[in-house]
Amino acid sequence: MRVWKQWTDECRTTRKSGSGPRNVTSARDDRHLVRMARTDRTASSRQLAALWSIATGVSLCASSIRRRLLQCGLRARTPLYRIPLTHDHRRLRLQWANQHRDWRADWQHVVFSDESRFNLWYHDGRIRVRRYAGERHLPECIIERHSGRTPGVMVWGAIAYHRRSQLLRIVGNLNSNRYIREVLQPEAVPFLQSLPGAVFQQDNARPHTARIVKSFFAAQQVQLLPWPACSPDMSPIEHVWDVIGRRLARDPRPVASADELWNEKQLDVNYHQDIVVLDASTNT
């Protein structure tokens, strides 16, 4: 009714300039607030409000902090996560990249391998439950927190140019002896031998770099691709694990054990299907 009355009386529906609540901060205050937020990018609005009160002696609520920063273009978003790298890590990664930047057909002979772990539950750490007041302690409103490693399935796989190995399930902790007995001998070496001139890539995990493993590679005449430490993001097989993880996260069927995750969710089938999808997208 107020809009209609405004239209009939004033022939407009917009608010008058200057109407509405006034800003509680000046332009100078906003610049100071932006500097504080940019100094500590992870500070919450409540923390910034406390810092503001200490610095200026003026109280400012958290909602006003959020509103002023948003008006200034600073929006709270999910951060980008990365592996912590030291100066030496960065130097060795750059050195490796410079050494291999002129490779062309050589990449067709590289076999990229890796282990990955798929957990029973996939969430971002911010799960919410819908409940009424007083239902906080209902069993269906409680999520169990495991103090140890989250139950799941560890797998090993390898990919090459238009080829892939079988997906192996690894039960328990993987040491160097098991790596040779359960991965290299039955699957990795035969896969490499089926590819003339194959070069094997693996990361620098302890089971991969043990003396007994190096001796095994020498005896089998396996050519290794040197790999910089802390560089899983540089291996294309990580894309395979990512696609499988996303597929599992979209699957609504609940699983109660690692065996169900392996059998019911058909990890090995997803592995082969997702590699085909990635290969097709690369060639288009």
PDB file of C-alpha atoms in Angstrom:
ATOM      1  CA  MET A   1       0.000   0.000   0.000  1.00  0.00           C
ATOM      2  CA  ARG A   2       2.841   2.409   0.779  1.00  0.00           C
ATOM      3  CA  VAL A   3       4.346   1.832  -2.655  1.00  0.00           C
ATOM      4  CA  TRP A   4       0.991   2.488  -4.343  1.00  0.00           C
ATOM      5  CA  LYS A   5       0.412   5.635  -2.263  1.00  0.00           C
ATOM      6  CA  GLN A   6       3.914   6.862  -3.104  1.00  0.00           C
ATOM      7  CA  TRP A   7       3.218   6.268  -6.792  1.00  0.00           C
ATOM      8  CA  THR A   8      -0.126   8.072  -6.745  1.00  0.00           C
ATOM      9  CA  ASP A   9       1.203  10.984  -4.666  1.00  0.00           C
ATOM     10  CA  GLU A  10       4.739  11.408  -6.041  1.00  0.00           C
ATOM     11  CA  CYS A  11       4.799   9.362  -9.288  1.00  0.00           C
ATOM     12  CA  ARG A  12       7.787   7.328  -8.095  1.00  0.00           C
ATOM     13  CA  THR A  13       8.545   4.069  -6.260  1.00  0.00           C
ATOM     14  CA  THR A  14      12.190   4.606  -5.341  1.00  0.00           C
ATOM     15  CA  ARG A  15      13.496   5.584  -1.934  1.00  0.00           C
ATOM     16  CA  LYS A  16      14.638   9.123  -1.318  1.00  0.00           C
ATOM     17  CA  SER A  17      18.351   9.692  -1.393  1.00  0.00           C
ATOM     18  CA  GLY A  18      19.839   9.614   2.074  1.00  0.00           C
ATOM     19  CA  SER A  19      17.054   7.463   3.489  1.00  0.00           C
ATOM     20  CA  GLY A  20      17.834   4.348   5.509  1.00  0.00           C
ATOM     21  CA  PRO A  21      20.334   3.780   8.309  1.00  0.00           C
ATOM     22  CA  ARG A  22      23.526   5.767   8.167  1.00  0.00           C
ATOM     23  CA  ASN A  23      26.920   4.143   8.138  1.00  0.00           C
ATOM     24  CA  VAL A  24      28.449   3.848  11.584  1.00  0.00           C
ATOM     25  CA  THR A  25      31.927   4.315  10.133  1.00  0.00           C
ATOM     26  CA  SER A  26      33.498   7.041   8.058  1.00  0.00           C
ATOM     27  CA  ALA A  27      35.465   6.500   4.865  1.00  0.00           C
ATOM     28  CA  ARG A  28      38.656   6.787   6.898  1.00  0.00           C
ATOM     29  CA  ASP A  29      37.366   4.178   9.346  1.00  0.00           C
ATOM     30  CA  ASP A  30      36.572   1.859   6.451  1.00  0.00           C
ATOM     31  CA  ARG A  31      40.109   2.141   5.104  1.00  0.00           C
ATOM     32  CA  HIS A  32      41.473   1.328   8.567  1.00  0.00           C
ATOM     33  CA  LEU A  33      39.124  -1.651   8.812  1.00  0.00           C
ATOM     34  CA  VAL A  34      40.202  -2.944   5.401  1.00  0.00           C
ATOM     35  CA  ARG A  35      43.852  -2.711   6.426  1.00  0.00           C
ATOM     36  CA  MET A  36      43.114  -4.728   9.553  1.00  0.00           C
ATOM     37  CA  ALA A  37      41.280  -7.402   7.573  1.00  0.00           C
ATOM     38  CA  ARG A  38      44.030  -7.645   4.972  1.00  0.00           C
ATOM     39  CA  THR A  39      46.698  -7.897   7.674  1.00  0.00           C
ATOM     40  CA  ASP A  40      45.072 -11.058   9.027  1.00  0.00           C
ATOM     41  CA  ARG A  41      43.037 -12.616   6.231  1.00  0.00           C
ATOM     42  CA  THR A  42      41.676 -15.385   8.459  1.00  0.00           C
ATOM     43  CA  ALA A  43      40.414 -13.150  11.270  1.00  0.00           C
ATOM     44  CA  SER A  44      36.698 -13.523  11.922  1.00  0.00           C
ATOM     45  CA  SER A  45      34.347 -10.564  12.165  1.00  0.00           C
ATOM     46  CA  ARG A  46      34.219 -11.021  15.955  1.00  0.00           C
ATOM     47  CA  GLN A  47      38.007 -10.959  16.175  1.00  0.00           C
ATOM     48  CA  LEU A  48      38.133  -7.850  14.005  1.00  0.00           C
ATOM     49  CA  ALA A  49      35.507  -6.208  16.206  1.00  0.00           C
ATOM     50  CA  ALA A  50      37.670  -6.880  19.270  1.00  0.00           C
ATOM     51  CA  LEU A  51      40.764  -5.513  17.513  1.00  0.00           C
ATOM     52  CA  TRP A  52      38.794  -2.473  16.397  1.00  0.00           C
ATOM     53  CA  SER A  53      37.658  -1.772  19.958  1.00  0.00           C
ATOM     54  CA  ILE A  54      41.254  -1.993  21.223  1.00  0.00           C
ATOM     55  CA  ALA A  55      42.637   0.213  18.445  1.00  0.00           C
ATOM     56  CA  THR A  56      39.973   2.926  18.446  1.00  0.00           C
ATOM     57  CA  GLY A  57      38.214   2.653  21.801  1.00  0.00           C
ATOM     58  CA  VAL A  58      34.906   2.468  19.929  1.00  0.00           C
ATOM     59  CA  SER A  59      32.665  -0.607  20.000  1.00  0.00           C
ATOM     60  CA  LEU A  60      31.568  -2.008  16.656  1.00  0.00           C
ATOM     61  CA  CYS A  61      29.463  -5.152  16.350  1.00  0.00           C
ATOM     62  CA  ALA A  62      30.494  -8.102  14.190  1.00  0.00           C
ATOM     63  CA  SER A  63      27.580  -7.624  11.789  1.00  0.00           C
ATOM     64  CA  SER A  64      28.650  -4.035  11.135  1.00  0.00           C
ATOM     65  CA  ILE A  65      32.188  -5.262  10.480  1.00  0.00           C
ATOM     66  CA  ARG A  66      30.913  -7.791   7.946  1.00  0.00           C
ATOM     67  CA  ARG A  67      28.667  -5.217   6.290  1.00  0.00           C
ATOM     68  CA  ARG A  68      31.369  -2.575   5.955  1.00  0.00           C
ATOM     69  CA  LEU A  69      33.954  -5.052   4.605  1.00  0.00           C
ATOM     70  CA  LEU A  70      31.411  -6.409   2.141  1.00  0.00           C
ATOM     71  CA  GLN A  71      30.652  -2.863   1.023  1.00  0.00           C
ATOM     72  CA  CYS A  72      34.379  -2.424   0.480  1.00  0.00           C
ATOM     73  CA  GLY A  73      34.580  -5.587  -1.629  1.00  0.00           C
ATOM     74  CA  LEU A  74      36.073  -7.945   0.981  1.00  0.00           C
ATOM     75  CA  ARG A  75      33.882 -11.059   1.093  1.00  0.00           C
ATOM     76  CA  ALA A  76      34.433 -14.103   3.315  1.00  0.00           C
ATOM     77  CA  ARG A  77      35.073 -17.143   1.121  1.00  0.00           C
ATOM     78  CA  THR A  78      36.422 -20.649   1.446  1.00  0.00           C
ATOM     79  CA  PRO A  79      40.227 -20.478   1.245  1.00  0.00           C
ATOM     80  CA  LEU A  80      42.276 -22.340  -1.321  1.00  0.00           C
ATOM     81  CA  TYR A  81      44.170 -25.160   0.335  1.00  0.00           C
ATOM     82  CA  ARG A  82      47.626 -26.244  -0.681  1.00  0.00           C
ATOM     83  CA  ILE A  83      50.525 -28.371   0.473  1.00  0.00           C
ATOM     84  CA  PRO A  84      52.965 -26.492   2.740  1.00  0.00           C
ATOM     85  CA  LEU A  85      56.172 -26.108   0.740  1.00  0.00           C
ATOM     86  CA  THR A  86      59.574 -25.023   2.000  1.00  0.00           C
ATOM     87  CA  HIS A  87      62.027 -22.980  -0.041  1.00  0.00           C
ATOM     88  CA  ASP A  88      63.878 -26.172  -0.997  1.00  0.00           C
ATOM     89  CA  HIS A  89      60.633 -27.822  -2.090  1.00  0.00           C
ATOM     90  CA  ARG A  90      59.877 -24.921  -4.417  1.00  0.00           C
ATOM     91  CA  ARG A  91      63.415 -24.857  -5.751  1.00  0.00           C
ATOM     92  CA  LEU A  92      63.427 -28.580  -6.533  1.00  0.00           C
ATOM     93  CA  ARG A  93      59.987 -28.425  -8.145  1.00  0.00           C
ATOM     94  CA  LEU A  94      61.107 -25.580 -10.392  1.00  0.00           C
ATOM     95  CA  GLN A  95      64.326 -27.397 -11.198  1.00  0.00           C
ATOM     96  CA  TRP A  96      62.384 -30.519 -12.139  1.00  0.00           C
ATOM     97  CA  ALA A  97      59.995 -28.514 -14.319  1.00  0.00           C
ATOM     98  CA  ASN A  98      62.868 -26.815 -16.158  1.00  0.00           C
ATOM     99  CA  GLN A  99      64.549 -30.153 -16.781  1.00  0.00           C
ATOM    100  CA  HIS A 100      61.413 -31.658 -18.318  1.00  0.00           C
ATOM    101  CA  ARG A 101      59.816 -28.674 -20.041  1.00  0.00           C
ATOM    102  CA  ASP A 102      61.141 -29.708 -23.468  1.00  0.00           C
ATOM    103  CA  TRP A 103      59.812 -33.249 -23.247  1.00  0.00           C
ATOM    104  CA  ARG A 104      57.396 -34.139 -26.017  1.00  0.00           C
ATOM    105  CA  ALA A 105      56.805 -37.776 -26.908  1.00  0.00           C
ATOM    106  CA  ASP A 106      58.709 -38.855 -23.800  1.00  0.00           C
ATOM    107  CA  TRP A 107      55.585 -38.344 -21.689  1.00  0.00           C
ATOM    108  CA  GLN A 108      53.858 -41.116 -23.622  1.00  0.00           C
ATOM    109  CA  HIS A 109      56.249 -43.594 -21.984  1.00  0.00           C
ATOM    110  CA  VAL A 110      55.729 -42.424 -18.391  1.00  0.00           C
ATOM    111  CA  VAL A 111      53.628 -44.569 -16.062  1.00  0.00           C
ATOM    112  CA  PHE A 112      52.259 -42.446 -13.204  1.00  0.00           C
ATOM    113  CA  SER A 113      51.427 -44.402 -10.053  1.00  0.00           C
ATOM    114  CA  ASP A 114      50.078 -43.534  -6.641  1.00  0.00           C
ATOM    115  CA  GLU A 115      48.124 -44.714  -3.632  1.00  0.00           C
ATOM    116  CA  SER A 116      44.947 -43.014  -2.527  1.00  0.00           C
ATOM    117  CA  ARG A 117      42.512 -43.395   0.335  1.00  0.00           C
ATOM    118  CA  PHE A 118      38.741 -43.152   0.015  1.00  0.00           C
ATOM    119  CA  ASN A 119      36.895 -42.647   3.292  1.00  0.00           C
ATOM    120  CA  LEU A 120      33.487 -43.962   4.286  1.00  0.00           C
ATOM    121  CA  TRP A 121      32.158 -40.440   4.786  1.00  0.00           C
ATOM    122  CA  TYR A 122      32.674 -37.353   2.677  1.00  0.00           C
ATOM    123  CA  HIS A 123      32.020 -33.930   4.129  1.00  0.00           C
ATOM    124  CA  ASP A 124      33.696 -30.546   4.444  1.00  0.00           C
ATOM    125  CA  GLY A 125      33.755 -30.506   8.246  1.00  0.00           C
ATOM    126  CA  ARG A 126      30.636 -28.299   8.401  1.00  0.00           C
ATOM    127  CA  ILE A 127      27.815 -30.838   8.563  1.00  0.00           C
ATOM    128  CA  ARG A 128      24.499 -29.449   9.865  1.00  0.00           C
ATOM    129  CA  VAL A 129      21.478 -31.255  11.270  1.00  0.00           C
ATOM    130  CA  ARG A 130      17.901 -29.929  11.283  1.00  0.00           C
ATOM    131  CA  ARG A 131      16.385 -30.174  14.757  1.00  0.00           C
ATOM    132  CA  TYR A 132      13.926 -28.513  17.110  1.00  0.00           C
ATOM    133  CA  ALA A 133      14.846 -26.955  20.431  1.00  0.00           C
ATOM    134  CA  GLY A 134      15.613 -29.603  23.017  1.00  0.00           C
ATOM    135  CA  GLU A 135      16.603 -32.280  20.458  1.00  0.00           C
ATOM    136  CA  ARG A 136      20.328 -31.700  20.683  1.00  0.00           C
ATOM    137  CA  HIS A 137      21.034 -35.040  22.379  1.00  0.00           C
ATOM    138  CA  LEU A 138      18.837 -37.222  20.173  1.00  0.00           C
ATOM    139  CA  PRO A 139      20.857 -40.086  18.587  1.00  0.00           C
ATOM    140  CA  GLU A 140      19.847 -39.023  15.077  1.00  0.00           C
ATOM    141  CA  CYS A 141      21.195 -35.544  15.775  1.00  0.00           C
ATOM    142  CA  ILE A 142      24.628 -36.770  16.874  1.00  0.00           C
ATOM    143  CA  ILE A 143      27.547 -37.551  14.561  1.00  0.00           C
ATOM    144  CA  GLU A 144      30.222 -39.851  15.898  1.00  0.00           C
ATOM    145  CA  ARG A 145      33.754 -38.503  15.804  1.00  0.00           C
ATOM    146  CA  HIS A 146      36.574 -40.989  15.317  1.00  0.00           C
ATOM    147  CA  SER A 147      39.781 -40.143  17.139  1.00  0.00           C
ATOM    148  CA  GLY A 148      41.880 -42.321  14.847  1.00  0.00           C
ATOM    149  CA  ARG A 149      42.091 -42.577  11.085  1.00  0.00           C
ATOM    150  CA  THR A 150      38.739 -42.380   9.348  1.00  0.00           C
ATOM    151  CA  PRO A 151      37.654 -45.832   8.144  1.00  0.00           C
ATOM    152  CA  GLY A 152      38.076 -46.265   4.434  1.00  0.00           C
ATOM    153  CA  VAL A 153      39.797 -48.096   1.600  1.00  0.00           C
ATOM    154  CA  MET A 154      43.360 -47.565   0.396  1.00  0.00           C
ATOM    155  CA  VAL A 155      44.039 -48.336  -3.251  1.00  0.00           C
ATOM    156  CA  TRP A 156      46.949 -48.319  -5.693  1.00  0.00           C
ATOM    157  CA  GLY A 157      46.737 -47.597  -9.388  1.00  0.00           C
ATOM    158  CA  ALA A 158      48.836 -46.501 -12.354  1.00  0.00           C
ATOM    159  CA  ILE A 159      48.073 -44.763 -15.631  1.00  0.00           C
ATOM    160  CA  ALA A 160      49.979 -44.322 -18.870  1.00  0.00           C
ATOM    161  CA  TYR A 161      49.220 -42.859 -22.281  1.00  0.00           C
ATOM    162  CA  HIS A 162      45.877 -44.532 -23.191  1.00  0.00           C
ATOM    163  CA  ARG A 163      46.576 -47.339 -20.696  1.00  0.00           C
ATOM    164  CA  ARG A 164      45.881 -48.052 -17.043  1.00  0.00           C
ATOM    165  CA  SER A 165      46.702 -50.767 -14.560  1.00  0.00           C
ATOM    166  CA  GLN A 166      44.256 -52.669 -12.429  1.00  0.00           C
ATOM    167  CA  LEU A 167      43.137 -50.976  -9.238  1.00  0.00           C
ATOM    168  CA  LEU A 168      44.559 -52.807  -6.236  1.00  0.00           C
ATOM    169  CA  ARG A 169      43.079 -52.687  -2.771  1.00  0.00           C
ATOM    170  CA  ILE A 170      45.620 -52.374   0.048  1.00  0.00           C
ATOM    171  CA  VAL A 171      44.463 -53.608   3.442  1.00  0.00           C
ATOM    172  CA  GLY A 172      46.383 -52.311   6.432  1.00  0.00           C
ATOM    173  CA  ASN A 173      49.600 -50.320   6.489  1.00  0.00           C
ATOM    174  CA  LEU A 174      51.806 -50.521   3.420  1.00  0.00           C
ATOM    175  CA  ASN A 175      55.507 -51.132   4.047  1.00  0.00           C
ATOM    176  CA  SER A 176      58.334 -51.752   1.599  1.00  0.00           C
ATOM    177  CA  ASN A 177      58.018 -55.547   1.685  1.00  0.00           C
ATOM    178  CA  ARG A 178      54.273 -55.429   1.056  1.00  0.00           C
ATOM    179  CA  TYR A 179      54.814 -52.837  -1.667  1.00  0.00           C
ATOM    180  CA  ILE A 180      57.040 -55.284  -3.525  1.00  0.00           C
ATOM    181  CA  ARG A 181      54.947 -58.370  -2.816  1.00  0.00           C
ATOM    182  CA  GLU A 182      51.436 -56.958  -3.336  1.00  0.00           C
ATOM    183  CA  VAL A 183      51.943 -54.105  -5.807  1.00  0.00           C
ATOM    184  CA  LEU A 184      55.179 -54.228  -7.780  1.00  0.00           C
ATOM    185  CA  GLN A 185      55.496 -57.956  -8.468  1.00  0.00           C
ATOM    186  CA  PRO A 186      51.887 -58.821  -9.348  1.00  0.00           C
ATOM    187  CA  GLU A 187      50.824 -55.626 -11.123  1.00  0.00           C
ATOM    188  CA  ALA A 188      53.310 -52.782 -11.602  1.00  0.00           C
ATOM    189  CA  VAL A 189      56.193 -54.700 -13.199  1.00  0.00           C
ATOM    190  CA  PRO A 190      53.990 -56.707 -15.630  1.00  0.00           C
ATOM    191  CA  PHE A 191      52.248 -53.467 -16.575  1.00  0.00           C
ATOM    192  CA  LEU A 192      55.600 -51.779 -17.231  1.00  0.00           C
ATOM    193  CA  GLN A 193      56.852 -54.748 -19.241  1.00  0.00           C
ATOM    194  CA  SER A 194      53.826 -54.478 -21.524  1.00  0.00           C
ATOM    195  CA  LEU A 195      54.893 -50.927 -22.462  1.00  0.00           C
ATOM    196  CA  PRO A 196      58.176 -50.726 -24.416  1.00  0.00           C
ATOM    197  CA  GLY A 197      60.471 -48.044 -23.000  1.00  0.00           C
ATOM    198  CA  ALA A 198      58.238 -47.410 -19.981  1.00  0.00           C
ATOM    199  CA  VAL A 199      59.426 -45.001 -17.270  1.00  0.00           C
ATOM    200  CA  PHE A 200      57.937 -45.524 -13.817  1.00  0.00           C
ATOM    201  CA  GLN A 201      56.881 -42.590 -11.645  1.00  0.00           C
ATOM    202  CA  GLN A 202      56.175 -42.844  -7.929  1.00  0.00           C
ATOM    203  CA  ASP A 203      56.315 -40.369  -5.074  1.00  0.00           C
ATOM    204  CA  ASN A 204      58.890 -40.336  -2.302  1.00  0.00           C
ATOM    205  CA  ALA A 205      56.893 -42.176   0.347  1.00  0.00           C
ATOM    206  CA  ARG A 206      59.021 -44.383   2.584  1.00  0.00           C
ATOM    207  CA  PRO A 207      57.764 -47.707   1.180  1.00  0.00           C
ATOM    208  CA  HIS A 208      58.743 -46.487  -2.308  1.00  0.00           C
ATOM    209  CA  THR A 209      62.276 -45.367  -1.505  1.00  0.00           C
ATOM    210  CA  ALA A 210      63.464 -48.103   0.858  1.00  0.00           C
ATOM    211  CA  ARG A 211      66.749 -49.810  -0.004  1.00  0.00           C
ATOM    212  CA  ILE A 212      65.035 -53.128  -0.673  1.00  0.00           C
ATOM    213  CA  VAL A 213      62.693 -51.450  -3.169  1.00  0.00           C
ATOM    214  CA  LYS A 214      65.582 -49.751  -4.967  1.00  0.00           C
ATOM    215  CA  SER A 215      67.332 -53.123  -5.242  1.00  0.00           C
ATOM    216  CA  PHE A 216      64.156 -54.664  -6.635  1.00  0.00           C
ATOM    217  CA  PHE A 217      63.877 -51.960  -9.303  1.00  0.00           C
ATOM    218  CA  ALA A 218      67.521 -52.470 -10.258  1.00  0.00           C
ATOM    219  CA  ALA A 219      67.050 -56.229 -10.563  1.00  0.00           C
ATOM    220  CA  GLN A 220      63.943 -55.749 -12.714  1.00  0.00           C
ATOM    221  CA  GLN A 221      65.661 -53.036 -14.794  1.00  0.00           C
ATOM    222  CA  VAL A 222      62.876 -50.567 -14.081  1.00  0.00           C
ATOM    223  CA  GLN A 223      63.659 -47.036 -15.223  1.00  0.00           C
ATOM    224  CA  LEU A 224      62.457 -44.472 -12.676  1.00  0.00           C
ATOM    225  CA  LEU A 225      61.391 -40.885 -13.227  1.00  0.00           C
ATOM    226  CA  PRO A 226      62.981 -38.635 -10.559  1.00  0.00           C
ATOM    227  CA  TRP A 227      60.237 -36.914  -8.596  1.00  0.00           C
ATOM    228  CA  PRO A 228      60.421 -33.824  -6.348  1.00  0.00           C
ATOM    229  CA  ALA A 229      59.205 -34.155  -2.771  1.00  0.00           C
ATOM    230  CA  CYS A 230      55.747 -32.911  -1.750  1.00  0.00           C
ATOM    231  CA  SER A 231      54.475 -32.803  -5.334  1.00  0.00           C
ATOM    232  CA  PRO A 232      51.318 -34.922  -5.627  1.00  0.00           C
ATOM    233  CA  ASP A 233      49.663 -32.082  -7.522  1.00  0.00           C
ATOM    234  CA  MET A 234      52.113 -32.576 -10.387  1.00  0.00           C
ATOM    235  CA  SER A 235      50.968 -36.135 -11.121  1.00  0.00           C
ATOM    236  CA  PRO A 236      48.016 -36.556 -13.521  1.00  0.00           C
ATOM    237  CA  ILE A 237      46.747 -39.591 -11.615  1.00  0.00           C
ATOM    238  CA  GLU A 238      45.572 -37.177  -8.913  1.00  0.00           C
ATOM    239  CA  HIS A 239      42.820 -36.156 -11.339  1.00  0.00           C
ATOM    240  CA  VAL A 240      41.643 -39.767 -11.393  1.00  0.00           C
ATOM    241  CA  TRP A 241      41.431 -39.896  -7.607  1.00  0.00           C
ATOM    242  CA  ASP A 242      39.606 -36.578  -7.583  1.00  0.00           C
ATOM    243  CA  VAL A 243      36.979 -37.750 -10.072  1.00  0.00           C
ATOM    244  CA  ILE A 244      36.419 -40.991  -8.157  1.00  0.00           C
ATOM    245  CA  GLY A 245      36.108 -39.065  -4.893  1.00  0.00           C
ATOM    246  CA  ARG A 246      33.538 -36.729  -6.411  1.00  0.00           C
ATOM    247  CA  ARG A 247      31.570 -39.668  -7.780  1.00  0.00           C
ATOM    248  CA  LEU A 248      31.533 -41.319  -4.353  1.00  0.00           C
ATOM    249  CA  ALA A 249      30.437 -38.079  -2.701  1.00  0.00           C
ATOM    250  CA  ARG A 250      27.443 -37.899  -5.070  1.00  0.00           C
ATOM    251  CA  ASP A 251      26.408 -41.500  -4.377  1.00  0.00           C
ATOM    252  CA  PRO A 252      23.635 -41.392  -1.730  1.00  0.00           C
ATOM    253  CA  ARG A 253      23.906 -45.077  -0.807  1.00  0.00           C
ATOM    254  CA  PRO A 254      25.275 -45.386   2.752  1.00  0.00           C
ATOM    255  CA  VAL A 255      28.089 -47.804   3.523  1.00  0.00           C
ATOM    256  CA  ALA A 256      29.011 -49.114   6.951  1.00  0.00           C
ATOM    257  CA  SER A 257      32.374 -50.748   6.312  1.00  0.00           C
ATOM    258  CA  ALA A 258      35.424 -50.656   4.075  1.00  0.00           C
ATOM    259  CA  ASP A 259      34.293 -53.888   2.413  1.00  0.00           C
ATOM    260  CA  GLU A 260      30.973 -52.309   1.482  1.00  0.00           C
ATOM    261  CA  LEU A 261      32.761 -49.252   0.128  1.00  0.00           C
ATOM    262  CA  TRP A 262      34.922 -51.459  -2.100  1.00  0.00           C
ATOM    263  CA  ASN A 263      32.158 -53.846  -3.211  1.00  0.00           C
ATOM    264  CA  GLU A 264      28.943 -51.810  -3.219  1.00  0.00           C
ATOM    265  CA  LYS A 265      30.453 -48.613  -4.611  1.00  0.00           C
ATOM    266  CA  GLN A 266      32.553 -50.636  -7.103  1.00  0.00           C
ATOM    267  CA  LEU A 267      35.737 -48.609  -6.753  1.00  0.00           C
ATOM    268  CA  ASP A 268      37.530 -50.661  -9.392  1.00  0.00           C
ATOM    269  CA  VAL A 269      34.719 -50.102 -11.912  1.00  0.00           C
ATOM    270  CA  ASN A 270      34.677 -46.355 -11.203  1.00  0.00           C
ATOM    271  CA  TYR A 271      38.441 -46.299 -11.642  1.00  0.00           C
ATOM    272  CA  HIS A 272      38.272 -47.650 -15.195  1.00  0.00           C
ATOM    273  CA  GLN A 273      35.191 -45.623 -16.158  1.00  0.00           C
ATOM    274  CA  ASP A 274      36.572 -42.341 -14.870  1.00  0.00           C
ATOM    275  CA  ILE A 275      39.887 -42.818 -16.667  1.00  0.00           C
ATOM    276  CA  VAL A 276      37.969 -43.331 -19.909  1.00  0.00           C
ATOM    277  CA  VAL A 277      36.042 -40.108 -19.236  1.00  0.00           C
ATOM    278  CA  LEU A 278      39.243 -38.162 -18.508  1.00  0.00           C
ATOM    279  CA  ASP A 279      40.921 -39.588 -21.597  1.00  0.00           C
ATOM    280  CA  ALA A 280      37.987 -38.617 -23.801  1.00  0.00           C
ATOM    281  CA  SER A 281      37.888 -35.074 -22.389  1.00  0.00           C
ATOM    282  CA  THR A 282      41.631 -34.686 -23.016  1.00  0.00           C
ATOM    283  CA  ASN A 283      41.350 -35.685 -26.655  1.00  0.00           C
ATOM    284  CA  THR A 284      38.417 -33.415 -27.476  1.00  0.00           C
TER     285      THR A 284
END
